[in-house]
Tab-separated table of C-alpha atoms in Angstrom:
chain	number	residue	atom	x	y	z
A	1	MET	CA	152.792	76.499	201.933
A	2	VAL	CA	153.073	79.890	203.663
A	3	LEU	CA	153.581	81.672	200.345
A	4	ASN	CA	150.456	79.912	199.076
A	5	TYR	CA	148.372	81.337	201.927
A	6	ILE	CA	149.876	84.800	201.546
A	7	TRP	CA	149.219	84.729	197.805
A	8	ILE	CA	145.564	83.841	198.389
A	9	ILE	CA	145.180	86.460	201.137
A	10	PHE	CA	146.523	89.223	198.877
A	11	PHE	CA	143.958	88.453	196.169
A	12	VAL	CA	141.015	87.930	198.544
A	13	LEU	CA	141.676	91.145	200.488
A	14	ALA	CA	142.163	93.079	197.261
A	15	PHE	CA	138.829	91.793	195.920
A	16	ILE	CA	136.933	92.601	199.137
A	17	VAL	CA	138.347	96.135	199.314
A	18	ALA	CA	137.660	96.720	195.614
A	19	VAL	CA	134.026	95.576	195.975
A	20	ILE	CA	133.537	97.886	198.971
A	21	ARG	CA	135.036	100.827	197.084
A	22	LEU	CA	132.753	100.166	194.105
A	23	ALA	CA	129.538	99.423	196.035
A	24	PHE	CA	129.743	102.059	198.759
A	25	PHE	CA	131.869	104.822	197.221
A	26	GLY	CA	131.056	104.442	193.541
A	27	ASP	CA	134.721	104.075	192.612
A	28	THR	CA	134.400	102.716	189.068
A	29	GLU	CA	138.146	102.976	188.438
A	30	VAL	CA	139.236	100.480	191.063
A	31	PHE	CA	138.733	97.284	189.041
A	32	PRO	CA	140.317	98.656	185.832
A	33	THR	CA	143.254	99.802	187.976
A	34	ILE	CA	143.612	96.333	189.485
A	35	ILE	CA	143.464	94.601	186.099
A	36	ASN	CA	146.004	97.020	184.660
A	37	SER	CA	148.282	96.260	187.605
A	38	THR	CA	148.253	92.553	186.712
A	39	PHE	CA	149.533	93.304	183.203
A	40	THR	CA	152.083	95.804	184.491
A	41	SER	CA	153.334	93.458	187.200
A	42	SER	CA	153.601	90.516	184.800
A	43	LYS	CA	155.625	92.626	182.401
A	44	SER	CA	157.775	93.888	185.262
A	45	ALA	CA	158.465	90.310	186.441
A	46	PHE	CA	159.624	89.292	182.974
A	47	GLU	CA	161.764	92.412	182.597
A	48	ILE	CA	163.411	91.773	185.983
A	49	SER	CA	164.204	88.210	184.953
A	50	LEU	CA	165.476	89.416	181.587
A	51	GLY	CA	167.635	92.032	183.300
A	52	LEU	CA	169.002	89.389	185.651
A	53	THR	CA	169.986	87.071	182.800
A	54	GLY	CA	173.185	88.894	181.875
A	55	VAL	CA	174.198	89.488	185.491
A	56	LEU	CA	173.458	85.883	186.442
A	57	ALA	CA	175.450	84.595	183.479
A	58	LEU	CA	178.402	86.828	184.416
A	59	TRP	CA	178.543	85.935	188.101
A	60	MET	CA	177.720	82.260	187.686
A	61	GLY	CA	180.606	82.132	185.238
A	62	ILE	CA	182.946	83.901	187.666
A	63	MET	CA	181.830	81.602	190.471
A	64	ARG	CA	182.562	78.530	188.342
A	65	ILE	CA	186.111	79.834	187.820
A	66	GLY	CA	186.360	80.372	191.570
A	67	GLU	CA	185.211	76.826	192.240
A	68	GLN	CA	187.665	75.219	189.841
A	69	GLY	CA	190.425	77.599	190.959
A	70	GLY	CA	190.013	76.618	194.614
A	71	VAL	CA	188.955	80.052	195.914
A	72	ILE	CA	185.541	78.915	197.132
A	73	ALA	CA	187.135	75.949	198.932
A	74	LEU	CA	189.557	78.358	200.625
A	75	PHE	CA	186.691	80.535	201.916
A	76	SER	CA	184.965	77.374	203.108
A	77	ARG	CA	187.961	76.340	205.231
A	78	ILE	CA	188.339	79.833	206.722
A	79	LEU	CA	184.654	80.113	207.657
A	80	SER	CA	184.191	76.525	208.720
A	81	PRO	CA	184.400	77.187	212.526
A	82	LEU	CA	181.640	79.825	212.396
A	83	PHE	CA	179.420	78.220	209.782
A	84	SER	CA	179.573	74.857	211.535
A	85	LYS	CA	177.736	76.575	214.413
A	86	LEU	CA	175.235	78.645	212.395
A	87	PHE	CA	174.737	75.933	209.750
A	88	PRO	CA	175.310	72.676	211.654
A	89	ASP	CA	173.776	70.572	208.865
A	90	ILE	CA	176.431	71.654	206.340
A	91	PRO	CA	179.529	69.402	206.383
A	92	LYS	CA	182.676	71.179	207.541
A	93	GLY	CA	184.672	72.662	204.693
A	94	HIS	CA	181.885	72.175	202.128
A	95	PRO	CA	182.287	74.543	199.136
A	96	VAL	CA	178.788	75.995	199.616
A	97	THR	CA	180.013	77.967	202.645
A	98	GLY	CA	182.269	79.943	200.316
A	99	SER	CA	179.277	80.845	198.120
A	100	ILE	CA	177.288	81.879	201.195
A	101	PHE	CA	180.121	84.141	202.329
A	102	MET	CA	180.455	85.751	198.886
A	103	ASN	CA	176.730	86.489	198.815
A	104	MET	CA	176.770	88.021	202.298
A	105	ALA	CA	179.810	90.148	201.451
A	106	ALA	CA	178.103	91.474	198.306
A	107	ASN	CA	174.947	92.302	200.298
A	108	MET	CA	176.888	94.128	203.001
A	109	LEU	CA	178.555	96.301	200.358
A	110	GLY	CA	175.224	97.100	198.697
A	111	LEU	CA	176.190	95.194	195.512
A	112	ASP	CA	172.686	93.882	194.762
A	113	ASN	CA	173.450	92.853	191.188
A	114	ALA	CA	176.301	90.652	192.381
A	115	ALA	CA	174.522	89.373	195.506
A	116	THR	CA	171.573	87.764	193.716
A	117	PRO	CA	173.509	85.382	191.440
A	118	LEU	CA	175.904	84.551	194.268
A	119	GLY	CA	172.923	83.761	196.471
A	120	LEU	CA	171.335	81.574	193.804
A	121	LYS	CA	174.613	79.700	193.465
A	122	ALA	CA	174.625	79.136	197.231
A	123	MET	CA	171.038	77.855	197.092
A	124	GLU	CA	171.999	75.345	194.407
A	125	GLY	CA	174.766	74.058	196.663
A	126	LEU	CA	172.400	73.833	199.629
A	127	GLN	CA	169.856	71.969	197.509
A	128	GLU	CA	172.475	69.332	196.709
A	129	LEU	CA	172.721	68.650	200.463
A	130	ASN	CA	168.940	68.711	200.920
A	131	THR	CA	167.364	65.263	201.320
A	132	LYS	CA	163.792	66.580	200.799
A	133	LYS	CA	164.007	68.535	197.563
A	134	GLU	CA	160.620	70.286	197.815
A	135	THR	CA	161.082	71.290	201.475
A	136	ALA	CA	163.389	74.060	202.696
A	137	SER	CA	166.264	72.718	204.789
A	138	ASN	CA	167.513	74.357	207.992
A	139	PRO	CA	170.639	75.853	206.337
A	140	MET	CA	168.493	77.295	203.520
A	141	ILE	CA	166.240	79.056	205.999
A	142	MET	CA	169.118	80.485	208.038
A	143	PHE	CA	170.774	81.714	204.830
A	144	LEU	CA	167.578	83.277	203.486
A	145	VAL	CA	166.655	85.031	206.729
A	146	ILE	CA	170.130	86.583	206.920
A	147	ASN	CA	169.524	87.771	203.350
A	148	THR	CA	166.040	89.134	203.990
A	149	SER	CA	167.239	91.002	207.083
A	150	GLY	CA	169.155	93.226	204.663
A	151	LEU	CA	172.481	93.714	206.478
A	152	THR	CA	174.155	96.525	204.521
A	153	LEU	CA	177.285	98.397	205.540
A	154	ILE	CA	177.276	100.961	202.719
A	155	PRO	CA	173.757	102.133	201.636
A	156	ILE	CA	175.133	104.133	198.732
A	157	SER	CA	171.963	104.209	196.597
A	158	ILE	CA	169.897	105.748	199.398
A	159	MET	CA	172.477	108.471	199.959
A	160	VAL	CA	172.512	109.202	196.217
A	161	TYR	CA	168.710	109.608	196.185
A	162	ARG	CA	168.924	111.979	199.135
A	163	ALA	CA	171.560	114.062	197.375
A	164	GLN	CA	169.440	114.246	194.220
A	165	LEU	CA	166.408	115.406	196.204
A	166	GLY	CA	168.299	118.244	197.865
A	167	ALA	CA	169.163	116.897	201.301
A	168	ALA	CA	171.558	119.231	203.135
A	169	GLN	CA	173.440	116.198	204.525
A	170	PRO	CA	172.683	113.185	202.284
A	171	THR	CA	174.825	110.950	204.494
A	172	ASP	CA	173.118	111.775	207.793
A	173	VAL	CA	171.094	108.537	207.606
A	174	PHE	CA	174.203	106.367	207.211
A	175	VAL	CA	174.700	105.555	210.905
A	176	PRO	CA	170.963	105.084	211.668
A	177	ILE	CA	170.626	102.648	208.729
A	178	LEU	CA	173.667	100.707	209.894
A	179	LEU	CA	172.256	100.379	213.402
A	180	ALA	CA	168.740	99.449	212.231
A	181	THR	CA	169.883	96.801	209.754
A	182	PHE	CA	172.229	95.300	212.341
A	183	CYS	CA	169.270	94.912	214.731
A	184	SER	CA	167.220	93.292	211.965
A	185	THR	CA	169.939	90.769	211.155
A	186	LEU	CA	170.610	89.956	214.798
A	187	ILE	CA	166.920	89.257	215.518
A	188	GLY	CA	166.667	87.215	212.321
A	189	ILE	CA	169.572	84.972	213.359
A	190	ILE	CA	168.213	84.584	216.893
A	191	SER	CA	164.692	83.693	215.689
A	192	VAL	CA	165.989	81.012	213.307
A	193	ALA	CA	168.310	79.681	216.019
A	194	ILE	CA	165.335	79.294	218.372
A	195	TYR	CA	163.321	77.420	215.729
A	196	GLN	CA	166.247	75.178	214.848
A	197	ARG	CA	167.543	74.857	218.447
A	198	ILE	CA	170.953	76.236	217.577
A	199	ASN	CA	173.025	77.229	220.603
A	200	LEU	CA	174.235	80.795	220.058
A	201	LEU	CA	175.916	81.018	223.443
A	202	ASN	CA	179.206	79.505	222.394
A	203	ARG	CA	182.622	81.067	222.071
A	204	THR	CA	182.774	80.974	218.255
A	205	ILE	CA	179.481	82.746	217.627
A	206	LEU	CA	179.897	85.211	220.486
A	207	THR	CA	183.377	86.076	219.205
A	208	PHE	CA	182.003	86.607	215.713
A	209	LEU	CA	179.086	88.766	216.874
A	210	GLY	CA	181.421	90.777	219.107
A	211	GLY	CA	183.888	91.186	216.263
A	212	ALA	CA	181.099	92.196	213.858
A	213	THR	CA	179.857	94.774	216.351
A	214	LEU	CA	183.380	96.167	216.752
A	215	PHE	CA	183.869	96.219	212.968
A	216	ILE	CA	180.624	98.133	212.463
A	217	ALA	CA	181.613	100.561	215.221
A	218	CYS	CA	184.950	101.179	213.447
A	219	ILE	CA	183.162	101.815	210.154
A	220	ILE	CA	180.798	104.261	211.855
A	221	TRP	CA	183.742	106.047	213.472
A	222	PHE	CA	185.682	106.192	210.190
A	223	PHE	CA	182.817	107.643	208.172
A	224	CYS	CA	181.915	110.087	210.927
A	225	THR	CA	185.437	111.550	210.609
A	226	LEU	CA	185.041	112.175	206.863
A	227	PRO	CA	183.565	115.315	205.300
A	228	GLN	CA	180.267	114.846	203.507
A	229	GLU	CA	181.688	114.973	199.984
A	230	LYS	CA	184.181	112.210	200.787
A	231	ILE	CA	181.740	109.650	202.194
A	232	ASP	CA	179.967	108.844	198.920
A	233	LEU	CA	183.293	108.843	197.059
A	234	TYR	CA	185.039	106.489	199.487
A	235	SER	CA	182.151	104.045	199.834
A	236	THR	CA	181.499	103.842	196.076
A	237	THR	CA	185.195	103.498	195.231
A	238	PHE	CA	185.778	100.838	197.881
A	239	ALA	CA	182.806	98.743	196.762
A	240	ASN	CA	183.753	98.844	193.087
A	241	VAL	CA	187.469	98.216	193.692
A	242	LEU	CA	186.610	95.209	195.880
A	243	LEU	CA	184.193	93.849	193.286
A	244	PHE	CA	186.717	94.045	190.445
A	245	THR	CA	189.439	92.634	192.691
A	246	ILE	CA	187.246	89.587	193.305
A	247	ILE	CA	186.801	89.055	189.552
A	248	VAL	CA	190.522	89.390	188.818
A	249	GLY	CA	191.425	87.300	191.868
A	250	PHE	CA	189.180	84.429	190.748
A	251	ILE	CA	190.681	84.521	187.259
A	252	ALA	CA	194.215	84.600	188.716
A	253	ALA	CA	193.393	81.601	190.899
A	254	GLY	CA	192.126	79.745	187.840
A	255	ILE	CA	195.336	80.512	185.954
A	256	HIS	CA	197.360	79.322	188.952
A	257	LYS	CA	195.449	76.028	188.959
A	258	LYS	CA	196.084	75.790	185.184
A	259	ILE	CA	192.414	75.485	184.266
A	260	ASN	CA	190.801	76.821	181.095
A	261	VAL	CA	189.208	79.909	182.660
A	262	TYR	CA	187.265	80.781	179.506
A	263	ASP	CA	185.615	77.350	179.246
A	264	ALA	CA	184.903	77.387	182.985
A	265	PHE	CA	183.241	80.790	182.637
A	266	ILE	CA	181.073	79.636	179.712
A	267	GLU	CA	180.006	76.534	181.623
A	268	GLY	CA	178.917	78.607	184.626
A	269	ALA	CA	177.268	81.299	182.466
A	270	LYS	CA	175.015	78.669	180.871
A	271	GLU	CA	173.748	77.771	184.343
A	272	GLY	CA	173.050	81.463	184.986
A	273	PHE	CA	170.882	81.678	181.881
A	274	ASN	CA	168.893	78.576	182.842
A	275	THR	CA	168.385	79.915	186.364
A	276	ALA	CA	167.025	83.225	185.031
A	277	VAL	CA	164.445	81.329	182.969
A	278	ARG	CA	163.396	79.132	185.914
A	279	ILE	CA	162.546	82.038	188.219
A	280	ILE	CA	160.165	83.804	185.775
A	281	PRO	CA	156.951	81.999	186.903
A	282	TYR	CA	157.731	82.585	190.579
A	283	LEU	CA	158.394	86.278	190.009
A	284	VAL	CA	155.195	86.683	187.990
A	285	ALA	CA	153.186	85.034	190.774
A	286	ILE	CA	154.505	87.162	193.636
A	287	LEU	CA	154.701	90.492	191.794
A	288	VAL	CA	151.167	90.211	190.386
A	289	ALA	CA	149.815	89.498	193.888
A	290	ILE	CA	151.689	92.501	195.273
A	291	GLY	CA	150.508	94.723	192.413
A	292	VAL	CA	146.863	93.760	192.975
A	293	PHE	CA	147.221	94.350	196.717
A	294	ARG	CA	148.605	97.844	196.131
A	295	ALA	CA	146.164	98.813	193.365
A	296	SER	CA	143.123	97.856	195.443
A	297	GLY	CA	144.082	100.379	198.128
A	298	CYS	CA	144.738	97.762	200.836
A	299	MET	CA	148.141	99.203	201.625
A	300	GLU	CA	146.731	102.707	202.055
A	301	TYR	CA	143.945	101.531	204.350
A	302	ILE	CA	146.375	99.566	206.522
A	303	THR	CA	148.537	102.666	206.924
A	304	GLN	CA	145.563	104.835	207.837
A	305	GLY	CA	144.376	102.244	210.357
A	306	ILE	CA	147.770	102.170	212.054
A	307	ALA	CA	147.800	105.975	212.240
A	308	TYR	CA	144.363	106.003	213.853
A	309	ALA	CA	145.343	103.317	216.396
A	310	VAL	CA	148.585	105.111	217.324
A	311	GLU	CA	146.805	108.441	217.813
A	312	ALA	CA	144.037	106.745	219.847
A	313	CYS	CA	146.726	105.503	222.230
A	314	GLY	CA	147.961	109.066	222.659
A	315	LEU	CA	151.306	108.343	220.998
A	316	ASN	CA	153.261	110.410	218.515
A	317	SER	CA	152.205	109.429	214.988
A	318	ASP	CA	154.842	111.385	213.042
A	319	PHE	CA	156.375	108.126	211.839
A	320	VAL	CA	153.188	107.002	210.077
A	321	GLY	CA	153.899	109.140	207.007
A	322	ALA	CA	156.949	106.962	206.284
A	323	LEU	CA	155.218	103.691	207.124
A	324	PRO	CA	154.180	102.834	203.523
A	325	THR	CA	157.878	102.406	202.693
A	326	ALA	CA	158.299	99.968	205.593
A	327	LEU	CA	155.179	97.987	204.695
A	328	MET	CA	156.119	97.830	201.026
A	329	LYS	CA	159.767	96.817	201.518
A	330	PRO	CA	159.100	93.109	202.250
A	331	LEU	CA	156.901	93.000	199.139
A	332	SER	CA	158.713	95.032	196.507
A	333	GLY	CA	162.107	96.730	196.490
A	334	SER	CA	161.248	99.031	193.594
A	335	GLY	CA	157.863	99.829	195.149
A	336	ALA	CA	159.489	100.709	198.469
A	337	ARG	CA	162.094	102.808	196.659
A	338	GLY	CA	159.318	104.729	194.902
A	339	LEU	CA	157.505	105.327	198.197
A	340	MET	CA	160.757	106.493	199.803
A	341	VAL	CA	161.283	109.030	197.023
A	342	ASP	CA	157.620	110.075	197.263
A	343	ALA	CA	157.995	110.637	201.026
A	344	MET	CA	161.035	112.855	200.481
A	345	ASN	CA	159.249	114.772	197.724
A	346	THR	CA	156.116	115.217	199.830
A	347	TYR	CA	157.606	115.995	203.235
A	348	GLY	CA	161.133	117.086	202.287
A	349	ALA	CA	164.384	115.135	202.166
A	350	ASP	CA	165.486	116.560	205.529
A	351	SER	CA	162.123	116.099	207.243
A	352	PHE	CA	161.587	113.480	209.922
A	353	VAL	CA	159.356	111.459	207.590
A	354	GLY	CA	161.806	111.763	204.691
A	355	ARG	CA	164.727	110.546	206.791
A	356	LEU	CA	162.706	107.736	208.378
A	357	ALA	CA	161.591	106.501	204.946
A	358	CYS	CA	165.268	106.241	203.975
A	359	ILE	CA	166.094	104.311	207.158
A	360	PHE	CA	163.163	101.965	206.505
A	361	GLN	CA	164.451	101.391	202.981
A	362	GLY	CA	167.914	100.472	204.244
A	363	SER	CA	167.001	98.506	207.360
A	364	THR	CA	165.520	95.375	205.721
A	365	ASP	CA	165.270	93.647	202.362
A	366	THR	CA	162.516	92.391	200.041
A	367	THR	CA	161.526	89.264	201.948
A	368	PHE	CA	158.902	87.836	199.577
A	369	TYR	CA	160.910	88.657	196.457
A	370	ILE	CA	163.967	86.878	197.867
A	371	LEU	CA	161.918	83.874	198.965
A	372	ALA	CA	160.222	83.629	195.567
A	373	VAL	CA	163.452	83.931	193.583
A	374	TYR	CA	165.740	81.824	195.763
A	375	PHE	CA	163.291	79.012	196.484
A	376	GLY	CA	161.856	79.172	192.981
A	377	SER	CA	165.274	78.699	191.404
A	378	ILE	CA	165.624	75.254	193.019
A	379	GLY	CA	161.971	74.164	193.097
A	380	VAL	CA	161.364	74.397	196.856
A	381	THR	CA	157.656	74.830	197.626
A	382	LYS	CA	157.491	74.125	201.384
A	383	THR	CA	159.164	77.074	203.109
A	384	ARG	CA	158.600	75.956	206.741
A	385	HIS	CA	159.574	78.768	209.156
A	386	ALA	CA	161.394	80.923	206.585
A	387	VAL	CA	158.548	83.432	206.197
A	388	PRO	CA	157.792	83.934	209.941
A	389	CYS	CA	161.477	84.395	210.773
A	390	GLY	CA	162.021	86.695	207.801
A	391	LEU	CA	159.029	88.850	208.738
A	392	LEU	CA	160.149	88.930	212.381
A	393	ALA	CA	163.512	90.285	211.233
A	394	ASP	CA	161.644	92.869	209.128
A	395	LEU	CA	159.553	93.892	212.135
A	396	ALA	CA	162.693	94.254	214.256
A	397	GLY	CA	164.251	96.457	211.561
A	398	ILE	CA	161.123	98.629	211.350
A	399	LEU	CA	160.850	99.114	215.128
A	400	ALA	CA	164.582	99.790	215.405
A	401	ALA	CA	164.364	102.314	212.555
A	402	ILE	CA	161.544	104.215	214.281
A	403	PHE	CA	163.339	104.291	217.636
A	404	ILE	CA	166.690	105.267	216.106
A	405	CYS	CA	165.147	107.989	213.942
A	406	TYR	CA	163.466	109.567	216.976
A	407	LEU	CA	166.804	109.292	218.786
A	408	PHE	CA	168.853	110.928	216.008
A	409	PHE	CA	166.415	113.387	214.455
């Protein structure tokens, strides 16, 4: 229901702005630009789905081996004490908790291609437990908000972009991104817990959050001790070694259980292909709405309005130049990435705006894209409080990014 309203608002606002630009400013290019954006966005949605097909088939196949080999059940037992608190509606030891963990681990390591199919697999498991198939369940919403908050420990792609654009210290945004995304995730969990009346003040959750904070602090300390040229090397190597270890480990577990790993892989890969086909309409819908919203100039006007309001209050408006990246990130990951690169090209990779754009890019995730893909893959149309909580986590990440960037740079 919320996505329905947002979809309508995007088109209505785009039409109003386009009419104003044509009637009062004689901008005859605005409507052709909007129409062209619909074709471009539709094509982009199909290409994304097509690109996901192979990755989904691969990881759904690997996950099926993991299921039959007992690895997912093992993760479920290990995480049961924590997940029984965060996801009280999931039965203890249920295999879906293993899929949720695998997805979160892939996200934290910046392995987007692996995270999406793992997340879709988790959503399928959660849908099996869902008694109202068209309505998002509480565990689905908690899982999605953690995803949309974008918790990432190793933002390797952002550091690579900074290096390519001539940043003197491409890794200088590593710690700020880590802090900002941690704030986003924490607020996301708290907001969902308030909606769902989950008690976070218990020993299990407090121990986990304390341990996670200590773990992040250790990672920050470790990377701060490394020279610049070693940071990218270590983070990339660690992520790839871990990813391949997971693949080999799942296969080894399947061999140990004496299952036919090849047939198990093929069975799971077929599900991946079907999932990729199912999400095409949902991607077309959300990406076309976003494309129209951008092409009409709505995003630009919103940014300019915020700049004017900030300056009218007598506050420093240096951050406004990077704001398009923050506003675009919940809508489109590739769009936000393009705006981040544009900010670094325009202002300089080592400028305040350039650095802040990078922190914005790493502090949250593409909320509407994730909601469209994950819910669309299982046919959920009533999202309940998923969108408000996801956007609240995004807002927390944006505000934290601004504060932290002023603090560091």
